[in-house]
């Protein structure tokens, strides 16, 4: 592949270190993809070439219906191009902000898909570490696709550089810069379940980062009464300070709130 193999369409947003465009292969079969353009000088300037190489290496070996595919990549002297799967219904956080919060049925089916994807990732000793609505896309048939692998590492990981963006999904062990395991994704799954049902993350504190840190490390959150007892039970079993106390993925997959709505 080269840039010449594609007709470039509308911009789909700006991911990390670059922009993403809708694109179509010129030759038959005409394939719609998301073409991400990364600028080499940006990558070098931000000293993330190792991370980008690792992310490309990780993502190119993953194949799961709920994980966004990296079909391939190529580069010219200035840029790296990633040929990513096009997700037909766009960004999950947009859907969530449009409707406010999801029904129990939709939230349960989404969490079941995320659980499947995490079982697959952890089976390959990959920790995602950045599960949040902004990194999840929706496919043509309404299925979720985990996108960005900006922070995935081979377990056990120990994040070095500072995190940018929201802290809402950070588990206590990462707040305290402790060594962490794949159990960080279980915490994030609990935060995601809460946010799908409530419309805001459990430890959100708009007054700033330190307030959010404090709520996380003290496990300060409340579950609104409209959330069903089964969903509340699952949230409580995932949002545990001790990573070893969090419900394992195999048990999440058969939890009553998940079984209740499965197809
Ligand atoms: C190597 C590393 C630094 C980057 C590797 N990871 C990514 O590139 C993660 N990433 C995926 C995207 C992305 C963004 C948007 C889309 C879309 C998409 N489909 C849409 C439909 C309607 C409206 C918006 C849409 N965006 N499909 N696939 C995408 C893929 C952006 N960054």
Short mmCIF file of C-alpha atoms and ligand atoms in Angstrom, two decimals:
data_model
loop_
_atom_site.label_atom_id
_atom_site.label_comp_id
_atom_site.label_asym_id
_atom_site.label_seq_id
_atom_site.Cartn_x
_atom_site.Cartn_y
_atom_site.Cartn_z
CA UNK A 1 0.00 0.00 0.00
CA UNK A 2 0.92 3.63 -0.46
CA UNK A 3 -1.01 6.89 -0.17
CA UNK A 4 -1.72 6.56 -3.86
CA UNK A 5 -3.79 3.41 -3.19
CA UNK A 6 -6.51 5.50 -1.50
CA UNK A 7 -9.10 8.17 -2.24
CA UNK A 8 -9.16 10.38 0.87
CA UNK A 9 -12.59 11.37 2.25
CA UNK A 10 -13.84 13.47 5.18
CA UNK A 11 -11.81 13.92 8.38
CA UNK A 12 -13.05 11.58 11.14
CA UNK A 13 -11.40 13.39 14.02
CA UNK A 14 -7.99 13.87 15.43
CA UNK A 15 -6.57 10.93 17.30
CA UNK A 16 -3.29 11.06 19.17
CA UNK A 17 -0.33 12.45 17.17
CA UNK A 18 -2.33 12.80 14.02
CA UNK A 19 -5.53 13.06 12.08
CA UNK A 20 -7.85 10.30 10.88
CA UNK A 21 -9.60 10.40 7.51
CA UNK A 22 -12.25 8.27 5.93
CA UNK A 23 -10.63 6.66 2.88
CA UNK A 24 -11.41 4.13 0.18
CA UNK A 25 -9.09 1.86 -1.79
CA UNK A 26 -8.96 2.82 -5.46
CA UNK A 27 -8.67 -0.75 -6.65
CA UNK A 28 -11.40 -3.42 -6.38
CA UNK A 29 -12.72 -4.46 -3.95
CA UNK A 30 -13.34 -0.85 -2.88
CA UNK A 31 -12.68 -0.99 0.86
CA UNK A 32 -13.67 1.81 3.25
CA UNK A 33 -11.07 2.38 5.96
CA UNK A 34 -10.02 4.96 8.53
CA UNK A 35 -6.62 6.23 7.47
CA UNK A 36 -4.61 7.72 10.34
CA UNK A 37 -1.72 9.98 9.48
CA UNK A 38 1.06 10.36 12.07
CA UNK A 39 3.86 12.87 11.63
CA UNK A 40 7.30 11.36 12.32
CA UNK A 41 8.73 14.64 13.63
CA UNK A 42 5.86 14.90 16.16
CA UNK A 43 6.54 11.34 17.30
CA UNK A 44 10.26 12.01 17.69
CA UNK A 45 9.63 15.38 19.41
CA UNK A 46 7.27 13.68 21.91
CA UNK A 47 9.76 10.81 22.36
CA UNK A 48 7.02 8.24 21.74
CA UNK A 49 8.48 6.31 18.86
CA UNK A 50 8.90 3.22 21.08
CA UNK A 51 5.24 3.49 22.22
CA UNK A 52 3.99 3.96 18.67
CA UNK A 53 6.04 1.00 17.45
CA UNK A 54 4.72 -1.11 20.36
CA UNK A 55 1.12 -0.02 19.71
CA UNK A 56 1.40 -0.88 16.02
CA UNK A 57 3.02 -4.22 16.90
CA UNK A 58 0.28 -5.03 19.46
CA UNK A 59 -2.68 -3.89 17.39
CA UNK A 60 -1.55 -5.58 14.17
CA UNK A 61 -1.69 -8.97 15.89
CA UNK A 62 -5.17 -8.52 17.38
CA UNK A 63 -8.27 -9.87 15.66
CA UNK A 64 -11.54 -9.68 17.61
CA UNK A 65 -15.01 -8.36 16.63
CA UNK A 66 -14.94 -5.85 19.51
CA UNK A 67 -11.41 -4.59 18.89
CA UNK A 68 -10.76 -2.08 16.10
CA UNK A 69 -8.58 -3.76 13.47
CA UNK A 70 -5.29 -2.35 12.27
CA UNK A 71 -5.26 -3.69 8.70
CA UNK A 72 -1.77 -2.45 7.93
CA UNK A 73 0.56 0.52 7.76
CA UNK A 74 3.02 2.24 5.46
CA UNK A 75 5.15 5.39 5.59
CA UNK A 76 6.82 8.05 3.48
CA UNK A 77 9.76 10.25 4.50
CA UNK A 78 7.63 12.48 6.80
CA UNK A 79 4.59 10.46 7.82
CA UNK A 80 3.37 7.06 9.03
CA UNK A 81 -0.04 5.92 7.79
CA UNK A 82 -2.19 3.42 9.71
CA UNK A 83 -4.90 1.58 7.81
CA UNK A 84 -7.55 1.19 10.51
CA UNK A 85 -10.97 -0.43 10.45
CA UNK A 86 -13.75 2.05 9.71
CA UNK A 87 -16.43 1.93 12.43
CA UNK A 88 -19.70 2.70 10.68
CA UNK A 89 -21.54 4.39 13.55
CA UNK A 90 -18.74 6.51 14.97
CA UNK A 91 -17.82 7.40 18.51
CA UNK A 92 -19.48 5.93 21.57
CA UNK A 93 -19.06 9.01 23.76
CA UNK A 94 -21.04 11.00 21.19
CA UNK A 95 -23.91 8.51 21.44
CA UNK A 96 -23.69 8.62 25.24
CA UNK A 97 -23.68 12.43 25.40
CA UNK A 98 -26.63 12.57 22.97
CA UNK A 99 -28.87 10.25 24.99
CA UNK A 100 -27.50 11.12 28.45
CA UNK A 101 -27.39 7.54 29.71
CA UNK A 102 -28.06 4.08 28.24
CA UNK A 103 -30.91 1.69 29.12
CA UNK A 104 -29.99 -1.29 31.29
CA UNK A 105 -30.42 -3.59 28.27
CA UNK A 106 -28.10 -1.58 25.99
CA UNK A 107 -25.55 -0.98 28.78
CA UNK A 108 -25.55 -4.70 29.64
CA UNK A 109 -24.99 -5.74 26.01
CA UNK A 110 -22.20 -3.16 25.64
CA UNK A 111 -20.47 -4.35 28.84
CA UNK A 112 -20.80 -7.98 27.68
CA UNK A 113 -18.95 -7.02 24.45
CA UNK A 114 -16.25 -5.12 26.37
CA UNK A 115 -15.83 -8.15 28.65
CA UNK A 116 -15.35 -10.41 25.60
CA UNK A 117 -12.75 -8.02 24.19
CA UNK A 118 -10.88 -7.86 27.53
CA UNK A 119 -10.92 -11.67 27.92
CA UNK A 120 -9.29 -11.83 24.48
CA UNK A 121 -6.74 -9.05 25.29
CA UNK A 122 -5.79 -10.45 28.71
CA UNK A 123 -5.51 -13.90 27.13
CA UNK A 124 -2.72 -12.36 25.04
CA UNK A 125 -1.23 -10.67 28.15
CA UNK A 126 -2.17 -7.25 26.82
CA UNK A 127 -3.48 -4.71 29.33
CA UNK A 128 -5.47 -1.93 27.68
CA UNK A 129 -5.17 0.60 30.54
CA UNK A 130 -7.24 3.23 28.80
CA UNK A 131 -10.79 1.88 28.60
CA UNK A 132 -13.13 4.88 28.40
CA UNK A 133 -15.97 6.00 26.09
CA UNK A 134 -13.61 8.29 24.10
CA UNK A 135 -11.63 5.23 22.99
CA UNK A 136 -14.60 3.13 21.93
CA UNK A 137 -16.27 3.18 18.51
CA UNK A 138 -19.50 1.64 17.21
CA UNK A 139 -19.58 -0.70 14.20
CA UNK A 140 -22.23 -0.87 11.48
CA UNK A 141 -24.30 -3.42 13.46
CA UNK A 142 -24.17 -1.46 16.72
CA UNK A 143 -21.29 -3.53 18.14
CA UNK A 144 -18.58 -1.82 20.21
CA UNK A 145 -14.98 -1.66 19.03
CA UNK A 146 -12.19 -0.71 21.41
CA UNK A 147 -10.01 1.76 19.49
CA UNK A 148 -7.02 3.50 20.88
CA UNK A 149 -4.23 1.35 22.30
CA UNK A 150 -2.19 4.33 23.31
CA UNK A 151 -1.50 2.91 26.75
CA UNK A 152 -1.64 -0.83 26.25
CA UNK A 153 1.45 -2.74 27.38
CA UNK A 154 2.39 -6.34 27.91
CA UNK A 155 1.52 -7.19 31.51
CA UNK A 156 2.67 -6.37 34.14
CA UNK A 157 3.13 -2.77 33.28
CA UNK A 158 4.42 0.29 35.04
CA UNK A 159 3.43 3.55 33.42
CA UNK A 160 6.36 5.98 33.25
CA UNK A 161 5.32 9.25 31.65
CA UNK A 162 2.43 11.32 32.97
CA UNK A 163 -1.11 10.69 31.81
CA UNK A 164 -2.95 13.41 29.97
CA UNK A 165 -6.72 13.76 29.84
CA UNK A 166 -9.27 12.50 32.30
CA UNK A 167 -8.34 10.74 35.54
CA UNK A 168 -11.87 9.41 35.96
CA UNK A 169 -10.88 5.93 34.87
CA UNK A 170 -7.66 5.64 36.86
CA UNK A 171 -7.58 2.80 39.40
CA UNK A 172 -6.06 3.48 42.87
CA UNK A 173 -2.87 1.49 42.08
CA UNK A 174 -2.16 3.78 39.11
CA UNK A 175 -3.03 6.89 41.15
CA UNK A 176 -0.34 5.74 43.60
CA UNK A 177 2.12 4.88 40.78
CA UNK A 178 2.27 1.32 42.06
CA UNK A 179 3.03 -1.66 39.85
CA UNK A 180 -0.20 -2.66 38.19
CA UNK A 181 -1.60 -5.73 36.45
CA UNK A 182 -4.43 -6.48 34.03
CA UNK A 183 -6.77 -5.90 36.99
CA UNK A 184 -6.65 -2.18 36.08
CA UNK A 185 -8.97 -3.01 33.17
CA UNK A 186 -11.47 -4.56 35.62
CA UNK A 187 -11.64 -1.29 37.55
CA UNK A 188 -12.15 0.62 34.26
CA UNK A 189 -14.91 -1.83 33.28
CA UNK A 190 -16.66 -0.93 36.54
CA UNK A 191 -16.28 2.78 35.84
CA UNK A 192 -17.58 2.25 32.29
CA UNK A 193 -20.63 0.28 33.56
CA UNK A 194 -21.41 3.09 35.98
CA UNK A 195 -20.98 5.80 33.33
CA UNK A 196 -23.20 3.94 30.81
CA UNK A 197 -26.03 3.70 33.37
CA UNK A 198 -25.63 7.05 35.14
CA UNK A 199 -24.28 9.30 32.35
CA UNK A 200 -21.25 10.44 34.35
CA UNK A 201 -18.28 8.55 35.86
CA UNK A 202 -18.51 7.64 39.57
CA UNK A 203 -15.53 9.67 40.88
CA UNK A 204 -15.98 12.71 38.68
CA UNK A 205 -15.24 15.90 40.56
CA UNK A 206 -15.37 18.97 38.39
CA UNK A 207 -13.38 20.93 40.98
CA UNK A 208 -10.19 19.25 39.81
CA UNK A 209 -7.79 16.34 39.71
CA UNK A 210 -6.89 16.15 43.38
CA UNK A 211 -10.58 15.90 44.35
CA UNK A 212 -11.01 13.06 41.84
CA UNK A 213 -7.83 11.33 43.15
CA UNK A 214 -9.19 11.56 46.69
CA UNK A 215 -12.57 10.06 45.72
CA UNK A 216 -10.86 7.19 43.89
CA UNK A 217 -8.47 6.26 46.69
CA UNK A 218 -11.26 6.53 49.27
CA UNK A 219 -13.74 4.72 47.01
CA UNK A 220 -16.16 7.62 47.45
CA UNK A 221 -19.09 7.10 45.08
CA UNK A 222 -22.82 6.54 45.27
CA UNK A 223 -25.07 4.58 42.93
CA UNK A 224 -28.33 6.38 42.03
CA UNK A 225 -31.55 4.54 42.94
CA UNK A 226 -32.62 4.19 39.28
CA UNK A 227 -29.77 1.69 38.75
CA UNK A 228 -31.04 -1.89 39.09
CA UNK A 229 -29.81 -3.99 42.06
CA UNK A 230 -28.09 -6.45 39.67
CA UNK A 231 -26.17 -3.67 37.88
CA UNK A 232 -25.26 -2.08 41.24
CA UNK A 233 -23.99 -5.48 42.40
CA UNK A 234 -21.67 -5.80 39.38
CA UNK A 235 -20.37 -2.22 39.79
CA UNK A 236 -19.61 -2.85 43.47
CA UNK A 237 -17.77 -6.07 42.61
CA UNK A 238 -15.51 -4.29 40.08
CA UNK A 239 -14.82 -1.05 41.97
CA UNK A 240 -12.66 -2.60 44.67
CA UNK A 241 -9.50 -0.86 45.94
CA UNK A 242 -7.58 -4.14 46.13
CA UNK A 243 -7.08 -5.37 42.53
CA UNK A 244 -7.33 -8.98 43.73
CA UNK A 245 -10.85 -8.37 45.08
CA UNK A 246 -12.21 -7.31 41.65
CA UNK A 247 -14.57 -9.76 39.94
CA UNK A 248 -12.60 -11.76 37.32
CA UNK A 249 -13.70 -11.32 33.68
CA UNK A 250 -14.98 -14.90 33.38
CA UNK A 251 -17.34 -14.19 36.30
CA UNK A 252 -18.38 -10.83 34.83
CA UNK A 253 -19.35 -12.70 31.64
CA UNK A 254 -21.87 -14.86 33.57
CA UNK A 255 -23.04 -12.22 36.09
CA UNK A 256 -26.89 -12.13 36.40
CA UNK A 257 -27.00 -8.55 34.97
CA UNK A 258 -25.12 -9.78 31.87
CA UNK A 259 -27.04 -13.09 31.49
CA UNK A 260 -30.35 -11.22 31.93
CA UNK A 261 -30.01 -9.33 28.61
CA UNK A 262 -27.83 -11.55 26.46
CA UNK A 263 -29.20 -12.39 22.99
C1 LIG B 1 0.03 4.03 16.59
C2 LIG B 1 -0.82 4.89 17.50
C3 LIG B 1 -0.15 6.16 18.00
C4 LIG B 1 -2.19 5.09 16.93
C5 LIG B 1 -2.93 3.75 16.84
N1 LIG B 1 -4.23 3.92 17.40
C6 LIG B 1 -5.12 4.60 16.73
O1 LIG B 1 -4.95 5.13 15.66
C7 LIG B 1 -6.41 4.74 17.45
N2 LIG B 1 -7.30 5.56 16.68
C8 LIG B 1 -8.38 5.11 16.01
C9 LIG B 1 -8.99 6.23 15.49
C10 LIG B 1 -10.24 6.24 14.77
C11 LIG B 1 -11.09 7.35 14.83
C12 LIG B 1 -12.33 7.35 14.19
C13 LIG B 1 -12.70 6.20 13.47
C14 LIG B 1 -13.85 5.81 12.79
C15 LIG B 1 -15.05 6.57 12.60
N3 LIG B 1 -16.14 6.12 12.02
C16 LIG B 1 -17.05 7.12 12.05
C17 LIG B 1 -18.36 7.17 11.59
C18 LIG B 1 -19.09 8.36 11.78
C19 LIG B 1 -18.50 9.44 12.41
C20 LIG B 1 -17.19 9.37 12.86
C21 LIG B 1 -16.48 8.17 12.67
N4 LIG B 1 -15.22 7.82 13.02
N5 LIG B 1 -13.68 4.56 12.28
N6 LIG B 1 -12.46 4.14 12.66
C22 LIG B 1 -11.84 5.11 13.38
C23 LIG B 1 -10.60 5.10 14.02
C24 LIG B 1 -8.23 7.34 15.89
N7 LIG B 1 -7.17 6.90 16.59
#
